[in-house]
């Protein structure tokens, strides 16, 4: 069985993420959506919350599993016997960062590959950070995140504005 991993922070999951996850199912028998820790990012949602939002957003997709993992992606890939990691590329600007991660991961675990999948043009500009910024200033995020999580994002942004302690 060919296993692929879609890793990310997913804070929160966007339509761009969903597109990559869904298309990955065409290549792999089983796709693990892994909510990883990115130490460089302060998150809006806890890992558990992000997993819950992702599970809801992918409820109608088959061959999908959503899990959290605190550690190296290279170790997670080994643990789960994954053939490859799939990363979405939006623009050339993503490439340097992704290439650096790919080379690092290959050194840590030479047994798995990274596949770069280009996003569809509608999602070229989309990121979780952009979504949070739009929501923070009261903009409409309904085209950018799955309908079933829109209220969760708006509510959390509102709580944050009112001084909620950070998620992690
Ligand atoms: O959605 P993001 O924040 O761009 O995803 C980045 C992520 C979480 C995939 C990356 O930070 C990661 O793999 N974190 C796990 C720790 C790790 O393996 N670091 C070494 C890779 S350079």
Coordinates of N, CA, C and O and ligand atoms in Angstrom, one line a residue:
X1 N 0.9 -1.2 0.0 CA 0.0 0.0 0.0 C 0.9 1.3 0.0 O 1.8 1.4 0.8
X2 N 0.6 2.2 -0.9 CA 1.4 3.4 -1.0 C 0.8 4.4 0.0 O -0.3 4.8 -0.2
X3 N 1.6 4.9 0.9 CA 1.2 5.8 1.9 C 1.8 7.2 1.7 O 3.1 7.3 1.5
X4 N 1.0 8.3 1.6 CA 1.6 9.6 1.4 C 1.2 10.4 2.7 O 0.2 10.2 3.3
X5 N 2.1 11.4 3.0 CA 1.8 12.3 4.1 C 1.7 13.7 3.6 O 2.5 14.2 2.9
X6 N 0.6 14.4 4.0 CA 0.5 15.8 3.8 C 0.7 16.5 5.1 O -0.2 16.5 6.0
X7 N 1.9 17.0 5.4 CA 2.2 17.7 6.6 C 2.0 19.2 6.6 O 2.0 19.8 5.5
X8 N 1.7 19.8 7.7 CA 1.6 21.2 7.8 C 1.2 21.7 9.2 O 1.0 20.9 10.1
X9 N 1.1 23.0 9.3 CA 0.6 23.6 10.6 C -0.9 23.6 10.6 O -1.5 23.5 11.6
X10 N -1.5 23.9 9.4 CA -2.9 23.9 9.3 C -3.6 24.8 10.3 O -4.5 24.3 11.0
X11 N -3.2 26.0 10.4 CA -3.6 26.9 11.5 C -4.3 28.2 10.9 O -3.8 29.2 11.0
X12 N -5.5 28.0 10.3 CA -6.4 26.8 10.2 C -6.2 26.2 8.8 O -5.5 26.9 7.9
X13 N -6.9 25.1 8.5 CA -6.9 24.5 7.2 C -7.6 25.5 6.2 O -8.6 26.1 6.6
X14 N -7.0 25.6 5.0 CA -7.6 26.5 4.0 C -8.1 25.6 2.8 O -7.8 24.4 2.7
X15 N -8.8 26.3 1.9 CA -9.3 25.6 0.7 C -8.1 25.1 -0.1 O -8.1 24.1 -0.8
X16 N -6.9 25.8 0.0 CA -5.7 25.4 -0.7 C -5.2 24.1 -0.2 O -4.8 23.2 -0.9
X17 N -5.2 24.0 1.2 CA -4.8 22.7 1.8 C -5.7 21.6 1.3 O -5.2 20.5 1.0
X18 N -7.0 21.8 1.4 CA -8.0 20.8 1.1 C -7.8 20.3 -0.3 O -7.9 19.1 -0.6
X19 N -7.5 21.2 -1.3 CA -7.3 20.8 -2.7 C -6.0 19.9 -2.8 O -6.1 18.9 -3.5
X20 N -5.0 20.2 -2.1 CA -3.7 19.4 -2.2 C -4.0 18.0 -1.5 O -3.7 17.0 -2.1
X21 N -4.7 18.0 -0.4 CA -5.0 16.7 0.3 C -5.9 15.9 -0.6 O -5.6 14.7 -0.8
X22 N -6.9 16.5 -1.2 CA -7.8 15.7 -2.1 C -7.1 15.1 -3.3 O -7.3 14.0 -3.6
X23 N -6.3 16.0 -3.9 CA -5.6 15.5 -5.1 C -4.5 14.4 -4.8 O -4.2 13.6 -5.6
X24 N -4.0 14.5 -3.6 CA -3.0 13.5 -3.2 C -3.6 12.1 -3.2 O -2.9 11.1 -3.4
X25 N -4.9 12.0 -3.0 CA -5.5 10.7 -3.0 C -5.5 10.0 -4.3 O -5.7 8.8 -4.4
X26 N -5.2 10.8 -5.4 CA -5.1 10.2 -6.7 C -3.8 9.4 -6.9 O -3.6 8.6 -7.7
X27 N -2.8 9.8 -6.0 CA -1.5 9.2 -6.2 C -1.2 8.1 -5.1 O -0.6 7.1 -5.4
X28 N -1.9 8.2 -3.9 CA -1.6 7.3 -2.9 C -2.9 6.5 -2.5 O -4.0 7.0 -2.6
X29 N -2.6 5.3 -1.9 CA -3.8 4.5 -1.5 C -4.3 5.1 -0.2 O -5.5 5.0 0.1
X30 N -3.4 5.6 0.6 CA -3.8 6.2 1.9 C -3.0 7.5 2.2 O -1.8 7.5 1.9
X31 N -3.8 8.5 2.6 CA -3.1 9.8 2.8 C -3.2 10.2 4.3 O -4.3 10.2 4.8
X32 N -2.1 10.4 4.9 CA -2.1 10.8 6.3 C -1.9 12.3 6.3 O -0.9 12.9 5.9
X33 N -2.9 13.0 6.9 CA -2.7 14.5 7.0 C -2.1 14.7 8.4 O -2.8 14.4 9.4
X34 N -0.9 15.2 8.5 CA -0.2 15.3 9.8 C -0.1 16.7 10.2 O 0.6 17.5 9.6
X35 N -0.7 17.0 11.4 CA -0.6 18.3 12.0 C 0.7 18.3 12.8 O 0.8 17.6 13.8
X36 N 1.7 19.0 12.3 CA 3.0 19.0 12.9 C 3.3 20.3 13.6 O 2.5 21.3 13.5
X37 N 4.3 20.3 14.5 CA 4.7 21.5 15.2 C 5.7 22.3 14.3 O 6.7 21.7 13.9
X38 N 5.4 23.5 14.0 CA 6.4 24.4 13.4 C 6.9 25.3 14.4 O 6.2 26.3 14.8
X39 N 8.1 25.1 15.0 CA 8.5 25.9 16.1 C 8.6 27.4 15.8 O 8.6 28.2 16.7
X40 N 8.7 27.8 14.5 CA 8.8 29.2 14.1 C 7.4 29.9 14.2 O 7.4 31.1 14.0
X41 N 6.4 29.1 14.4 CA 5.0 29.8 14.4 C 4.3 29.7 15.7 O 4.2 28.7 16.4
X42 N 3.7 30.9 16.0 CA 2.8 30.9 17.2 C 1.4 30.7 16.6 O 1.0 31.3 15.6
X43 N 0.7 29.7 17.2 CA -0.6 29.3 16.5 C -1.8 29.9 17.1 O -1.8 30.2 18.3
X44 N -2.9 30.0 16.3 CA -4.2 30.5 16.8 C -4.9 29.3 17.5 O -5.6 29.5 18.5
X45 N -4.8 28.1 16.9 CA -5.5 26.9 17.5 C -4.4 25.9 18.0 O -3.3 25.8 17.5
X46 N -4.8 25.2 19.1 CA -4.0 24.1 19.6 C -3.9 23.0 18.6 O -4.7 22.9 17.6
X47 N -3.0 22.1 18.7 CA -2.8 20.9 17.8 C -4.2 20.1 17.8 O -4.7 19.8 16.7
X48 N -4.7 19.9 19.0 CA -6.0 19.1 19.1 C -7.1 19.8 18.3 O -7.9 19.2 17.6
X49 N -7.2 21.1 18.5 CA -8.2 21.9 17.8 C -8.0 21.8 16.2 O -9.0 21.7 15.5
X50 N -6.8 21.9 15.8 CA -6.5 21.9 14.4 C -6.8 20.5 13.8 O -7.4 20.4 12.7
X51 N -6.6 19.5 14.6 CA -7.0 18.1 14.1 C -8.5 18.0 14.0 O -9.0 17.5 13.0
X52 N -9.2 18.6 15.0 CA -10.6 18.5 15.0 C -11.2 19.3 13.7 O -12.1 18.8 13.0
X53 N -10.7 20.4 13.5 CA -11.1 21.2 12.3 C -10.8 20.5 11.0 O -11.7 20.5 10.1
X54 N -9.7 19.9 10.9 CA -9.3 19.1 9.7 C -10.2 17.9 9.5 O -10.6 17.6 8.4
X55 N -10.5 17.2 10.6 CA -11.3 16.0 10.5 C -12.7 16.4 10.0 O -13.3 15.8 9.1
X56 N -13.2 17.5 10.5 CA -14.5 18.0 10.0 C -14.5 18.4 8.5 O -15.3 18.0 7.8
X57 N -13.4 19.1 8.2 CA -13.3 19.6 6.8 C -13.0 18.5 5.8 O -13.3 18.6 4.6
X58 N -12.5 17.3 6.2 CA -12.2 16.2 5.3 C -13.2 15.0 5.5 O -13.0 13.9 5.0
X59 N -14.3 15.3 6.2 CA -15.2 14.2 6.6 C -15.8 13.5 5.4 O -16.0 12.3 5.5
X60 N -15.9 14.1 4.2 CA -16.5 13.5 3.1 C -15.4 12.9 2.2 O -15.7 12.4 1.1
X61 N -14.1 12.9 2.6 CA -13.0 12.3 1.8 C -12.7 10.9 2.3 O -12.5 10.7 3.5
X62 N -12.6 10.0 1.3 CA -12.1 8.6 1.8 C -10.6 8.5 1.7 O -9.9 9.4 1.1
X63 N -10.0 7.4 2.2 CA -8.6 7.1 2.3 C -7.8 8.2 3.0 O -6.7 8.5 2.6
X64 N -8.4 8.9 3.9 CA -7.7 10.0 4.7 C -7.7 9.6 6.1 O -8.6 9.1 6.7
X65 N -6.6 10.0 6.8 CA -6.4 9.9 8.2 C -5.8 11.2 8.7 O -4.9 11.7 8.1
X66 N -6.4 11.8 9.8 CA -5.8 13.0 10.3 C -5.2 12.8 11.7 O -5.9 12.2 12.6
X67 N -3.9 13.1 11.8 CA -3.3 12.8 13.1 C -2.3 14.0 13.5 O -2.0 14.8 12.6
X68 N -1.9 14.1 14.7 CA -1.0 15.1 15.1 C 0.4 14.4 15.4 O 0.4 13.2 15.8
X69 N 1.5 15.1 15.2 CA 2.8 14.5 15.6 C 3.7 15.6 16.1 O 3.9 16.6 15.4
X70 N 4.3 15.3 17.2 CA 5.3 16.3 17.8 C 6.7 15.7 17.6 O 7.0 14.7 18.3
X71 N 7.4 16.1 16.6 CA 8.7 15.6 16.3 C 9.1 15.9 14.9 O 8.5 16.7 14.2
X72 N 10.1 15.1 14.4 CA 10.6 15.3 13.1 C 9.7 14.6 12.1 O 9.3 13.5 12.3
X73 N 9.5 15.3 11.0 CA 8.7 14.7 9.9 C 9.4 13.5 9.4 O 8.8 12.5 9.0
X74 N 10.7 13.5 9.3 CA 11.5 12.4 8.8 C 11.2 11.1 9.7 O 11.1 10.0 9.2
X75 N 11.1 11.3 11.0 CA 10.8 10.2 11.9 C 9.4 9.7 11.8 O 9.1 8.5 11.8
X76 N 8.5 10.7 11.6 CA 7.1 10.3 11.4 C 6.9 9.5 10.1 O 6.2 8.4 10.1
X77 N 7.6 9.9 9.1 CA 7.5 9.1 7.8 C 8.0 7.7 8.0 O 7.4 6.7 7.5
X78 N 9.1 7.6 8.7 CA 9.7 6.2 9.0 C 8.7 5.4 9.8 O 8.4 4.3 9.5
X79 N 8.2 6.0 10.8 CA 7.2 5.4 11.7 C 6.0 4.8 11.0 O 5.6 3.7 11.3
X80 N 5.5 5.6 10.0 CA 4.3 5.2 9.3 C 4.6 4.5 8.0 O 3.7 4.1 7.3
X81 N 5.8 4.3 7.7 CA 6.2 3.6 6.4 C 5.7 4.3 5.2 O 5.3 3.7 4.2
X82 N 5.8 5.7 5.2 CA 5.3 6.5 4.1 C 6.3 6.4 2.9 O 7.6 6.4 3.2
X83 N 5.8 6.5 1.7 CA 6.7 6.5 0.5 C 7.1 8.0 0.3 O 8.2 8.2 -0.2
X84 N 6.2 8.9 0.5 CA 6.5 10.3 0.1 C 5.7 11.3 1.0 O 4.6 10.9 1.5
X85 N 6.2 12.5 1.0 CA 5.5 13.6 1.6 C 5.1 14.5 0.4 O 5.8 14.7 -0.5
X86 N 3.9 15.0 0.5 CA 3.4 15.9 -0.5 C 3.3 17.3 0.0 O 2.7 17.6 1.1
X87 N 3.9 18.3 -0.7 CA 3.9 19.7 -0.3 C 3.3 20.5 -1.4 O 3.6 20.3 -2.6
X88 N 2.4 21.4 -1.1 CA 1.8 22.3 -2.0 C 2.7 23.5 -2.3 O 3.3 24.0 -1.4
X89 N 2.9 23.8 -3.6 CA 3.7 25.0 -4.0 C 2.8 26.0 -4.6 O 2.2 25.7 -5.6
X90 N 2.8 27.2 -4.0 CA 2.0 28.3 -4.5 C 2.7 29.1 -5.6 O 2.2 29.4 -6.6
X91 N 3.9 29.4 -5.2 CA 4.7 30.3 -6.1 C 6.2 30.1 -5.9 O 6.6 29.3 -5.0
X92 N 6.9 30.7 -6.8 CA 8.4 30.5 -6.7 C 8.9 30.8 -5.3 O 9.9 30.2 -4.8
X93 N 8.3 31.8 -4.7 CA 8.7 32.2 -3.3 C 8.7 31.1 -2.3 O 9.4 31.1 -1.3
X94 N 7.8 30.1 -2.5 CA 7.7 29.0 -1.6 C 8.9 28.0 -1.8 O 9.2 27.3 -0.9
X95 N 9.5 28.1 -2.9 CA 10.4 27.0 -3.3 C 11.6 26.9 -2.5 O 12.0 25.8 -2.0
X96 N 12.3 28.0 -2.2 CA 13.5 28.0 -1.4 C 13.3 27.3 -0.1 O 14.1 26.5 0.3
X97 N 12.3 27.8 0.6 CA 12.0 27.2 2.0 C 11.7 25.7 1.9 O 12.2 24.9 2.7
X98 N 10.9 25.4 0.9 CA 10.5 23.9 0.8 C 11.7 23.1 0.3 O 11.8 22.0 0.8
X99 N 12.5 23.6 -0.5 CA 13.7 22.9 -1.0 C 14.7 22.6 0.2 O 15.2 21.5 0.3
X100 N 14.8 23.7 1.0 CA 15.7 23.5 2.2 C 15.1 22.4 3.1 O 15.9 21.6 3.6
X101 N 13.8 22.4 3.3 CA 13.2 21.4 4.2 C 13.4 20.0 3.5 O 13.7 19.0 4.2
X102 N 13.2 19.9 2.2 CA 13.3 18.6 1.5 C 14.8 18.1 1.7 O 14.9 16.9 2.0
X103 N 15.8 18.9 1.5 CA 17.2 18.5 1.6 C 17.5 18.0 3.0 O 18.1 17.0 3.2
X104 N 16.9 18.8 4.0 CA 17.1 18.4 5.4 C 16.5 17.0 5.7 O 17.1 16.2 6.3
X105 N 15.2 16.9 5.3 CA 14.5 15.7 5.5 C 15.2 14.5 4.9 O 15.2 13.4 5.4
X106 N 15.8 14.7 3.7 CA 16.5 13.6 3.0 C 17.7 13.1 3.7 O 18.1 12.0 3.8
X107 N 18.4 14.1 4.4 CA 19.6 13.8 5.2 C 19.1 12.9 6.4 O 19.8 12.0 6.8
X108 N 18.0 13.3 7.0 CA 17.5 12.7 8.2 C 16.9 11.3 7.9 O 17.0 10.4 8.7
X109 N 16.3 11.2 6.7 CA 15.7 9.9 6.3 C 15.7 9.8 4.8 O 14.8 10.3 4.1
X110 N 16.7 9.1 4.3 CA 16.9 9.0 2.8 C 15.9 8.1 2.2 O 15.8 8.1 1.0
X111 N 15.0 7.5 3.0 CA 14.1 6.5 2.4 C 12.8 7.1 1.9 O 11.9 6.4 1.3
X112 N 12.5 8.4 2.1 CA 11.3 8.9 1.6 C 11.5 10.1 0.7 O 12.5 10.8 0.8
X113 N 10.6 10.4 -0.2 CA 10.7 11.5 -1.2 C 9.7 12.6 -0.8 O 8.7 12.3 -0.2
X114 N 10.0 13.8 -1.3 CA 9.1 14.9 -1.2 C 8.6 15.2 -2.6 O 9.4 15.3 -3.6
X115 N 7.2 15.2 -2.7 CA 6.6 15.5 -4.0 C 6.0 16.9 -3.9 O 5.3 17.2 -3.0
X116 N 6.4 17.8 -4.9 CA 5.8 19.2 -4.9 C 4.6 19.2 -5.8 O 4.8 18.9 -7.0
X117 N 3.5 19.6 -5.3 CA 2.3 19.7 -6.1 C 1.9 21.2 -6.3 O 1.8 21.8 -5.2
X118 N 1.8 21.7 -7.5 CA 1.4 23.1 -7.6 C -0.1 23.3 -7.3 O -0.9 22.4 -7.6
X119 N -0.4 24.4 -6.7 CA -1.8 24.7 -6.3 C -2.5 25.2 -7.6 O -1.9 25.6 -8.5
X120 N -3.8 25.0 -7.5 CA -4.6 25.6 -8.6 C -4.6 27.1 -8.5 O -4.3 27.7 -7.5
X121 N -4.7 27.8 -9.7 CA -4.5 29.2 -9.7 C -5.3 30.0 -8.7 O -4.9 31.0 -8.2
X122 N -6.6 29.6 -8.5 CA -7.4 30.3 -7.5 C -6.8 30.4 -6.1 O -7.1 31.3 -5.3
X123 N -5.9 29.4 -5.8 CA -5.3 29.4 -4.4 C -3.9 29.9 -4.4 O -3.3 29.7 -3.3
X124 N -3.4 30.5 -5.5 CA -2.0 30.9 -5.5 C -1.6 31.8 -4.4 O -0.5 31.8 -3.9
X125 N -2.6 32.7 -4.0 CA -2.3 33.7 -3.0 C -2.6 33.3 -1.6 O -2.3 34.0 -0.6
X126 N -3.3 32.1 -1.4 CA -3.9 31.8 -0.2 C -3.0 31.1 0.8 O -2.2 30.3 0.5
X127 N -3.1 31.6 2.1 CA -2.3 31.0 3.2 C -3.1 31.1 4.5 O -4.0 32.0 4.5
X128 N -2.8 30.3 5.5 CA -3.5 30.5 6.8 C -3.3 31.8 7.3 O -4.2 32.4 8.0
X129 N -2.1 32.4 7.1 CA -1.8 33.7 7.7 C -2.7 34.8 7.0 O -3.2 35.7 7.7
X130 N -2.9 34.7 5.7 CA -3.7 35.6 5.0 C -5.2 35.5 5.6 O -5.8 36.5 5.8
X131 N -5.6 34.3 5.8 CA -7.0 34.1 6.3 C -7.2 34.7 7.6 O -8.2 35.4 7.9
X132 N -6.2 34.5 8.5 CA -6.2 35.1 9.9 C -6.3 36.6 9.8 O -7.0 37.3 10.6
X133 N -5.5 37.2 8.9 CA -5.4 38.6 8.7 C -6.8 39.2 8.3 O -7.2 40.2 8.8
X134 N -7.4 38.5 7.3 CA -8.7 39.0 6.8 C -9.7 38.9 7.9 O -10.5 39.9 8.1
X135 N -9.7 37.8 8.7 CA -10.7 37.6 9.7 C -10.5 38.7 10.8 O -11.4 39.2 11.4
X136 N -9.2 39.0 11.1 CA -8.9 39.9 12.2 C -9.5 41.3 11.9 O -9.9 42.0 12.8
X137 N -9.6 41.7 10.6 CA -10.1 43.0 10.2 C -11.5 42.9 9.7 O -12.0 43.8 9.0
X138 N -12.2 41.8 10.1 CA -13.6 41.7 9.9 C -14.0 41.3 8.4 O -15.2 41.5 8.0
X139 N -13.0 40.9 7.6 CA -13.3 40.5 6.2 C -14.0 39.2 6.1 O -14.1 38.4 7.1
X140 N -14.5 38.9 4.9 CA -15.2 37.7 4.6 C -14.2 36.6 4.3 O -13.6 36.6 3.2
X141 N -14.2 35.5 5.1 CA -13.2 34.4 4.8 C -13.9 33.2 4.2 O -13.3 32.2 4.0
X142 N -15.2 33.3 3.8 CA -16.0 32.1 3.4 C -15.5 31.5 2.1 O -15.7 30.4 1.8
X143 N -14.7 32.3 1.3 CA -14.2 31.7 0.1 C -12.9 31.0 0.3 O -12.4 30.3 -0.6
X144 N -12.3 31.2 1.5 CA -10.9 30.8 1.7 C -10.8 29.6 2.6 O -9.7 28.9 2.6
X145 N -11.8 29.3 3.5 CA -11.7 28.2 4.4 C -13.0 27.4 4.2 O -14.0 27.9 3.8
X146 N -13.0 26.1 4.5 CA -14.2 25.3 4.4 C -15.3 25.9 5.2 O -15.1 26.4 6.3
X147 N -16.5 25.8 4.7 CA -17.7 26.4 5.3 C -17.9 26.0 6.7 O -18.3 26.8 7.6
X148 N -17.6 24.7 7.0 CA -17.8 24.1 8.3 C -16.9 24.7 9.4 O -17.1 24.3 10.6
X149 N -15.9 25.4 9.0 CA -15.0 26.0 10.1 C -14.9 27.5 10.1 O -14.3 28.1 11.0
X150 N -15.7 28.1 9.3 CA -15.7 29.6 9.2 C -16.0 30.2 10.6 O -15.2 31.1 11.1
X151 N -17.0 29.7 11.2 CA -17.4 30.3 12.5 C -16.4 30.1 13.6 O -16.1 31.0 14.5
X152 N -15.7 28.9 13.6 CA -14.6 28.6 14.5 C -13.5 29.7 14.4 O -13.0 30.1 15.4
X153 N -13.1 30.0 13.2 CA -12.0 30.9 13.0 C -12.5 32.3 13.5 O -11.7 33.0 14.2
X154 N -13.7 32.7 13.1 CA -14.1 34.1 13.5 C -14.2 34.2 15.0 O -13.8 35.2 15.6
X155 N -14.7 33.1 15.6 CA -14.9 33.1 17.1 C -13.5 33.2 17.8 O -13.3 34.0 18.7
X156 N -12.5 32.4 17.3 CA -11.2 32.4 17.9 C -10.5 33.8 17.7 O -9.8 34.3 18.7
X157 N -10.6 34.3 16.6 CA -10.0 35.7 16.3 C -10.6 36.7 17.3 O -9.9 37.5 17.9
X158 N -11.9 36.6 17.4 CA -12.6 37.5 18.3 C -12.1 37.3 19.8 O -11.8 38.3 20.5
X159 N -12.0 36.1 20.2 CA -11.5 35.8 21.6 C -10.1 36.3 21.7 O -9.8 36.8 22.8
X160 N -9.3 36.2 20.7 CA -7.9 36.7 20.8 C -7.8 38.2 20.9 O -7.0 38.7 21.7
X161 N -8.7 38.8 20.2 CA -8.8 40.3 20.3 C -9.1 40.7 21.7 O -8.7 41.8 22.2
X162 N -9.9 39.9 22.4 CA -10.3 40.2 23.8 C -9.3 39.6 24.8 O -9.7 39.5 26.0
X163 N -8.1 39.2 24.4 CA -7.1 38.9 25.3 C -7.0 37.5 25.7 O -6.5 37.2 26.8
X164 N -7.4 36.5 24.9 CA -7.3 35.1 25.2 C -5.8 34.7 25.3 O -5.0 35.2 24.4
X165 N -5.3 33.9 26.2 CA -3.9 33.5 26.2 C -3.6 32.7 25.0 O -4.5 32.0 24.4
X166 N -2.3 32.8 24.5 CA -2.0 32.1 23.2 C -2.2 30.6 23.3 O -2.1 30.0 24.4
X167 N -2.4 29.9 22.1 CA -2.7 28.5 22.0 C -1.6 27.6 22.5 O -1.8 26.6 23.1
X168 N -0.4 28.0 22.2 CA 0.8 27.1 22.6 C 1.9 28.0 23.2 O 2.0 29.1 22.9
Ligands
LIG1 O1 2.4 24.6 7.2 P1 3.8 24.8 7.5 O2 4.0 25.6 8.8 O3 4.6 25.4 6.3 O4 4.5 23.4 7.7 C1 5.8 23.2 8.0 C2 6.0 21.8 8.7 C3 5.1 21.7 9.9 C4 5.7 20.7 7.7 C5 7.5 21.7 9.1 O5 7.8 22.8 10.0 C6 7.8 20.4 9.8 O6 8.0 19.4 9.1 N1 7.9 20.4 11.1 C7 8.2 19.2 11.9 C8 9.7 19.3 12.4 C9 10.7 19.0 11.4 O7 10.7 17.8 10.9 N2 11.6 19.9 11.1 C10 12.7 19.6 10.1 C11 12.2 19.9 8.7 S1 13.2 21.2 8.1

